[in-house]
Coordinates of C-alpha atoms in Angstrom, one line a residue:
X1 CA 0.0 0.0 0.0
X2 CA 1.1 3.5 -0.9
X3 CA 2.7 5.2 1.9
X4 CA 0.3 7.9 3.1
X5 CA 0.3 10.8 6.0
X6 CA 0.6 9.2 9.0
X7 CA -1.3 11.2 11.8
X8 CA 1.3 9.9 14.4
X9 CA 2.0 11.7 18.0
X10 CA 5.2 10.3 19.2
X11 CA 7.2 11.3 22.6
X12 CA 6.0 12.0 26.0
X13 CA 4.3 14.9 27.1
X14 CA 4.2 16.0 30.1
X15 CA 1.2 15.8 32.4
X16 CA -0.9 18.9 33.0
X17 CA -4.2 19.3 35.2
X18 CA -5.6 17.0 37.6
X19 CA -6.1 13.6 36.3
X20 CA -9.5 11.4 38.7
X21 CA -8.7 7.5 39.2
X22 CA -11.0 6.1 36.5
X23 CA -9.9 2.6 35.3
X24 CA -10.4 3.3 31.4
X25 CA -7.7 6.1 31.8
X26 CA -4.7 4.7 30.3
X27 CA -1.3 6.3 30.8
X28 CA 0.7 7.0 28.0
X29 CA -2.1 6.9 25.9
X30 CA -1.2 5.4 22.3
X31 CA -4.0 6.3 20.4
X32 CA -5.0 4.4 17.1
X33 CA -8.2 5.4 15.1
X34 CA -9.7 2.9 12.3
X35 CA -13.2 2.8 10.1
X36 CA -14.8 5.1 7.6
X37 CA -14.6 8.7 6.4
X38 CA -16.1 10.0 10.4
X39 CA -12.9 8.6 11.8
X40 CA -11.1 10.3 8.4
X41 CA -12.5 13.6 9.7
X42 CA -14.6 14.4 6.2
X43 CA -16.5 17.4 5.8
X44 CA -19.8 17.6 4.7
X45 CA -17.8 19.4 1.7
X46 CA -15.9 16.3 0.9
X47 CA -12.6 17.4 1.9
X48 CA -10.7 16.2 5.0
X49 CA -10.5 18.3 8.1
X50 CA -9.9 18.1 12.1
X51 CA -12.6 15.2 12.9
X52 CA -13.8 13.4 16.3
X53 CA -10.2 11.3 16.3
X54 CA -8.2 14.4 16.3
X55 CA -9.9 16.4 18.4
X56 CA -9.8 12.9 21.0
X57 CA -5.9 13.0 20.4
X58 CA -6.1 16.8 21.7
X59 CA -8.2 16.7 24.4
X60 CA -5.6 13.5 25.6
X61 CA -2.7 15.8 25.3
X62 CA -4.1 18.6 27.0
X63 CA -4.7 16.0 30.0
X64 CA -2.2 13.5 30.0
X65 CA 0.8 12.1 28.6
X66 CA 0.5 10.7 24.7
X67 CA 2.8 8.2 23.4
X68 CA 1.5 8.3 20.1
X69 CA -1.5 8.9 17.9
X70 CA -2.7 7.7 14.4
X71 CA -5.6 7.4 11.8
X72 CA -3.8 5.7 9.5
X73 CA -6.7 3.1 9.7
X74 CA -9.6 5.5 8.4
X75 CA -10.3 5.3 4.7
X76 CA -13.1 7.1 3.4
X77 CA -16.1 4.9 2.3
X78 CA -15.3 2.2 4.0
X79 CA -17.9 -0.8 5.1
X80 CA -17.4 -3.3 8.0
X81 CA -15.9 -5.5 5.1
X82 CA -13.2 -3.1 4.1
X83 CA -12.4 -2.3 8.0
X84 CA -12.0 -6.2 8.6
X85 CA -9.9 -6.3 5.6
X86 CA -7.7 -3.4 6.6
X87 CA -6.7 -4.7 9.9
X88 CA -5.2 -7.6 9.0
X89 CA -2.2 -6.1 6.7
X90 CA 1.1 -6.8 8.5
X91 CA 1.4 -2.7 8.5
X92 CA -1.9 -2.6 10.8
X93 CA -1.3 -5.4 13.0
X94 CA 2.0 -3.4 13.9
X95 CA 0.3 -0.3 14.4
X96 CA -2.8 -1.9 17.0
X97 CA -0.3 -4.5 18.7
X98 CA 1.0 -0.4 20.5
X99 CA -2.2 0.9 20.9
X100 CA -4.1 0.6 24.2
X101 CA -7.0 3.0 23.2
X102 CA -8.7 1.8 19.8
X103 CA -11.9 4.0 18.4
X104 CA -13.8 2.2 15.3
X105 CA -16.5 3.6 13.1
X106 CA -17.9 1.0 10.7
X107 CA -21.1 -0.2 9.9
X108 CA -22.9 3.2 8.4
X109 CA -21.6 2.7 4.8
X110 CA -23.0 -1.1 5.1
X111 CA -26.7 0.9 5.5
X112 CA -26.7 4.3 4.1
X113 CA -25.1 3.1 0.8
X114 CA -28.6 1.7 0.1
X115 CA -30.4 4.6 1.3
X116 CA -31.4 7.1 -1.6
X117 CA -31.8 11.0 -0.3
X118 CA -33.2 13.4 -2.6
X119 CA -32.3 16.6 -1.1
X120 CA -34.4 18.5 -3.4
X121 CA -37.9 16.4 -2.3
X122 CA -36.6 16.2 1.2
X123 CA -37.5 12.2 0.7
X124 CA -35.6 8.8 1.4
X125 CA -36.2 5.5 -0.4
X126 CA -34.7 2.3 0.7
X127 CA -35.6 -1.3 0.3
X128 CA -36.6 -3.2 3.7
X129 CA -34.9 -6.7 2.3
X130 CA -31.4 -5.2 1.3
X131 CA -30.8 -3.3 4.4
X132 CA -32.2 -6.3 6.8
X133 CA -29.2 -7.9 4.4
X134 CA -27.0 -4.9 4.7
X135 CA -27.2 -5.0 8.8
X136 CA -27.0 -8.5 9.1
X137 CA -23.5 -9.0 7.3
X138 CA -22.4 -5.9 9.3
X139 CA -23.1 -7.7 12.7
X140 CA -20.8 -10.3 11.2
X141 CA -18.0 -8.3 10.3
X142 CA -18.0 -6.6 13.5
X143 CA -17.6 -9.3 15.8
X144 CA -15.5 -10.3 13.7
X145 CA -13.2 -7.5 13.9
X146 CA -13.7 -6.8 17.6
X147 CA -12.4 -10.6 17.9
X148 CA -9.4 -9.6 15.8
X149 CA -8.5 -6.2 17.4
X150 CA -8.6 -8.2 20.9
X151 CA -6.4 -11.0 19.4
X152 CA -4.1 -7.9 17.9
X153 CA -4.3 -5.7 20.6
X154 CA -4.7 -7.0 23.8
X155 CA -3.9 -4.4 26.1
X156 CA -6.1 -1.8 24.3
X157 CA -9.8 -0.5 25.9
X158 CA -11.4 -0.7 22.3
X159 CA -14.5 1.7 21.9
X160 CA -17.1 1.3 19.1
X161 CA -18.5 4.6 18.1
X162 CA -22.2 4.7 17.4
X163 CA -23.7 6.8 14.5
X164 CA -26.5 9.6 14.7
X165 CA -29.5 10.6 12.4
X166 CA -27.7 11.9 9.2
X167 CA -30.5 13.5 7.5
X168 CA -31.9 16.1 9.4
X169 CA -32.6 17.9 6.2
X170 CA -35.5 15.6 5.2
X171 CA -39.2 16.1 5.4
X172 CA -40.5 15.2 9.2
X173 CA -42.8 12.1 7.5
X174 CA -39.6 10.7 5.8
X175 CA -37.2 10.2 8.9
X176 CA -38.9 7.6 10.9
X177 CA -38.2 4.8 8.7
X178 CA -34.4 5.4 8.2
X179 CA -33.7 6.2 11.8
X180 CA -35.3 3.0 12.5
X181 CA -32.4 1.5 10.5
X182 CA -29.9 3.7 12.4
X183 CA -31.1 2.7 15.4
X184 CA -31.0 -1.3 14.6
X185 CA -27.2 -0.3 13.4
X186 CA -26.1 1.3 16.8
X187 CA -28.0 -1.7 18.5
X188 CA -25.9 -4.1 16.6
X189 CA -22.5 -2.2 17.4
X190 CA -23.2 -2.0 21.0
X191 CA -24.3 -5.7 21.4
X192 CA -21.4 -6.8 19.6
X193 CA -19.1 -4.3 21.6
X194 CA -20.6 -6.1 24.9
X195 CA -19.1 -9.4 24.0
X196 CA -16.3 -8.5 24.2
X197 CA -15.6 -6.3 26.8
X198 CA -15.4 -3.3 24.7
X199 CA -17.3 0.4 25.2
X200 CA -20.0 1.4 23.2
X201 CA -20.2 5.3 22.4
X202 CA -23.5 6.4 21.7
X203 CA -23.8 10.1 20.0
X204 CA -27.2 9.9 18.4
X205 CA -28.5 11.8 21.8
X206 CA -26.3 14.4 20.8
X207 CA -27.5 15.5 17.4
X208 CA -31.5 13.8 17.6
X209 CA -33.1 14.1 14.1
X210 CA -33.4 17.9 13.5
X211 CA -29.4 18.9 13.6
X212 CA -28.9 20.9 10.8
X213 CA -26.9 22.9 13.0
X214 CA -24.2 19.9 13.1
X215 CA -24.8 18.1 9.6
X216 CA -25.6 21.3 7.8
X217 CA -25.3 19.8 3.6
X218 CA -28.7 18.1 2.5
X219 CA -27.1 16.3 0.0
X220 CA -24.2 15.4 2.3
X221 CA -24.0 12.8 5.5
X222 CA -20.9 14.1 7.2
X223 CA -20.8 16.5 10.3
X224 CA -18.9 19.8 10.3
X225 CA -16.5 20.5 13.3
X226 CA -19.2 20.8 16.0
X227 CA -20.8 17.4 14.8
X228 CA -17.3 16.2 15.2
X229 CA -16.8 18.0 18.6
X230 CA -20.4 16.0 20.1
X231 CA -18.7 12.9 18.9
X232 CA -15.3 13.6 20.7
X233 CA -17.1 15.0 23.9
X234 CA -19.8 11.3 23.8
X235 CA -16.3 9.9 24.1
X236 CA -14.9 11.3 27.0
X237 CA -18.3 10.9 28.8
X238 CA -16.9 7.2 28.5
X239 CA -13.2 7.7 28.7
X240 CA -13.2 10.5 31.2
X241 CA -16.5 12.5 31.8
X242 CA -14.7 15.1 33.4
X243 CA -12.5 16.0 29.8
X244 CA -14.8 18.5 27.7
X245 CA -13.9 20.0 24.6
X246 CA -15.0 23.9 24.5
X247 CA -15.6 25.5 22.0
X248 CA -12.7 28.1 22.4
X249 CA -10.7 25.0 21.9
X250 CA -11.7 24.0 18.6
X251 CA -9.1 24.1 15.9
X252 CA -9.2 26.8 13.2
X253 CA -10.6 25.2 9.8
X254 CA -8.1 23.7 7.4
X255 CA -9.9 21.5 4.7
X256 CA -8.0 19.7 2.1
X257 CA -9.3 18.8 -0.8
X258 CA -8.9 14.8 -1.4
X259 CA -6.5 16.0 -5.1
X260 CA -4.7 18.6 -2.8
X261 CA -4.0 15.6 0.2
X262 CA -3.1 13.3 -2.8
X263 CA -0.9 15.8 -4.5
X264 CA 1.1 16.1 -1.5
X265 CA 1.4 12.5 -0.8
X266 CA 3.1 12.5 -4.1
X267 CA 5.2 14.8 -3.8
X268 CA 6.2 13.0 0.0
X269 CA 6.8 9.8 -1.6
X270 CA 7.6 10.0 -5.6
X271 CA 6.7 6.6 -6.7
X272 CA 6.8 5.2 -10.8
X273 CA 2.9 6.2 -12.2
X274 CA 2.4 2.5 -12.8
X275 CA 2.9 1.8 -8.6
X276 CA 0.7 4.9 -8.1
X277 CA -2.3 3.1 -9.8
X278 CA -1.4 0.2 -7.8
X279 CA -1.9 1.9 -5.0
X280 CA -4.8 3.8 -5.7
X281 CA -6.9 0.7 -7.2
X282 CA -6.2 -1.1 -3.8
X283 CA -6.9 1.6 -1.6
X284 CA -10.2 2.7 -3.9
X285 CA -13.5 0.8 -2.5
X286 CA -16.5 0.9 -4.1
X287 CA -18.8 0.8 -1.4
X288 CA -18.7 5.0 -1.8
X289 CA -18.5 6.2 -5.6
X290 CA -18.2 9.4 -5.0
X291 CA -14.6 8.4 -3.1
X292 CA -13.8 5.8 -5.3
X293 CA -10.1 6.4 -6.9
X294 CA -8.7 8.2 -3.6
X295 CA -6.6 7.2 -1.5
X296 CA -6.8 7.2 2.8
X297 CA -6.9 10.4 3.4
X298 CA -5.6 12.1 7.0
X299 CA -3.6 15.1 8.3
X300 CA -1.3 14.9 10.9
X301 CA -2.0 17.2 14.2
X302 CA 0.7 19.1 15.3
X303 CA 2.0 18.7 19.2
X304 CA 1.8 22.4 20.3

C-alpha cells in the first residue's frame, strides 16, 4: 500500500491538570483510530479536516501524557468488510499490537449506501430486504473485527463509536423509517461491543433528528466541526466525563481537498505512475463512488 500521511503523536508529554482515578484512563495513551470517512474527519464538503479522532488525540494531550496517535486506519467509504480487511495487513497489525486506546467507526456505509436521499424532495427510499441484508453482514463483520482487534491488541480499551441521524434535512414524515435502520445499526454495534468487553459510544442523543446545525449539507451525510466536537465529547463521557472540549478550543478550519491531500502524498513519496495506480486501485472501495479512486486520506496534528 502506498505510503500515506501518518497522523502519528510520538514522545511523551508532560502531564498537565488533575487527572481522577478512572480505570479506562490509560497512561501514556497510544492512540489508534480505524473505520470510515467520520474517523477520516470528512467534511460535509468532501474534503478532510480536524474530525472526532483528532480532536480525541487533543483533548488526551491537554490532560495526560500521549505516546502516540494515528488514523492511518480510516479510509473514506469504508464498510465493516473493508475495516475487517484493513486490519489484518502486516502494516496494521504493527500499528494496533502499540495501541491501548482503539476507536472504530464501521457499519454506516453497510446501510446508508442503500439509502437514496433526494435533497431537493426532502425524501428517502430504501428497500426493507437489502438493508435487513446490509445489517446483518455488518453484525458479522463486526464481531468479527472486535475478535481480531482483541487478538491484535490486547492491552487496548477498544470503543465502538455509534452513529447519529444523518438526515436532518429531510421532510419530518420521511425520517422515521431510516432512523429505524440507524437505530438497529447502533444496536448491533453495542451488542457486539458487549461481547467482548469493549465500550460502546452512543452520539445519536447528541445530534437527535433535527441537527442541521451539526450536519448542515442536505445532500451530504458528514458533520462539520461541531458534529465532530459532540462525537469527541460522547467519548470522554466514557473515557473521562470530566474532559470537555469547549468550544474556544476547537481548531481553526483547514480543509483539504482529497487531489490537494493526494498531490502532497506524491510529492512526499515520488513513486513510478504505474505503482501509483497500484496503489490507488487497492486503496479505492466501491462501497462509496463518489470516493472511489482516492486514497486514505488524513492530516497529521501538530504537538503544540
Amino acid at each position: 500500500m502506498k505510503k500515506i500521511w501518518i497522523a502519528a503523536l510520538t514522545g511523551f508529554l508532560l502531564f498537565s491538570g488533575s487527572m481522577a482515578a478512572q480505570a479506562s484512563v490509560r497512561i501514556p495513551a497510544a492512540y489508534v483510530a480505524i473505520g470510515d470517512s467520520l474517523a477520516a474527519g470528512q467534511t460535509p464538503k468532501r474534503q478532510i479536516d480536524t474530525g472526532y479522532a483528532d480532536l480525541i488525540a487533543q483533548e488526551l494531550m491537554r490532560n495526560q501524557p500521549v505516546a502516540f496517535y494515528s488514523k492511518n486506519l480510516a479510509f473514506p467509504g469504508f464498510t465493516t468488510e473493508d475495516v475487517l480487511e484493513s486490519i489484518q495487513s502486516d502494516e496494521a497489525k504493527e500499528v494496533l499490537a502499540s495501541a491501548n486506546i482503539i476507536t472504530i467507526s464501521a457499519g454506516a456505509n453497510d446501510l446508508l449506501r442503500l439509502v437514496q436521499n433526494d435533497p431537493k424532495q426532502g425524501s428517502l427510499t430504501f428497500q426493507q430486504r437489502q438493508v435487513d441484508f446490509a445489517l446483518n453482514k455488518a453484525r458479522e463483520n463486526m464481531d468479527l473485527i472486535l475478535a481480531k482487534l482483541k487478538e491484535n491488541s490486547p492491552d487496548a480499551t477498544v470503543y465502538v463509536i455509534g452513529y447519529y441521524f444523518a438526515y436532518p434535512h429531510v421532510r419530518d414524515n420521511q425520517k422515521t423509517g431510516t432512523a429505524k435502520q440507524l437505530d438497529l445499526l447502533n444496536k448491533i454495534l453495542k451488542q457486539s461491543a458487549e461481547k467482548v468487553g469493549a465500550v460502546f459510544v452512543s452520539v445519536d442523543q447528541s445530534f437527535g433528528t433535527d441537527a442541521v446545525d451539526k450536519v448542515p449539507n442536505p445532500a451530504d451525510v458528514h458533520p462539520n466541526l461541531n458534529g465532530y466536537q459532540a462525537m469527541a465529547n460522547a467519548f470522554f463521557s466514557e473515557y473521562q466525563d470530566a474532559w470537555t472540549i469547549q468550544d474556544n478550543e476547537l481548531p481553526s478550519l483547514n480543509p483539504l481537498s482529497f487531489e490537494e491531500i493526494i498531490a502532497a502524498q506524491d510529492q512526499e513519496d515520488p513513486k513510478k505512475p504505474e505503482d501509483d495506480k497500484k496503489a490507488e486501485e487497492t486503496a479505492a472501495r466501491s462501497s462509496d463512488q463518489s470516493l472511489n479512486g482516492y486514497l486514505a486520506l488524513r492530516q497529521a496534528i501538530p504537538i503544540s
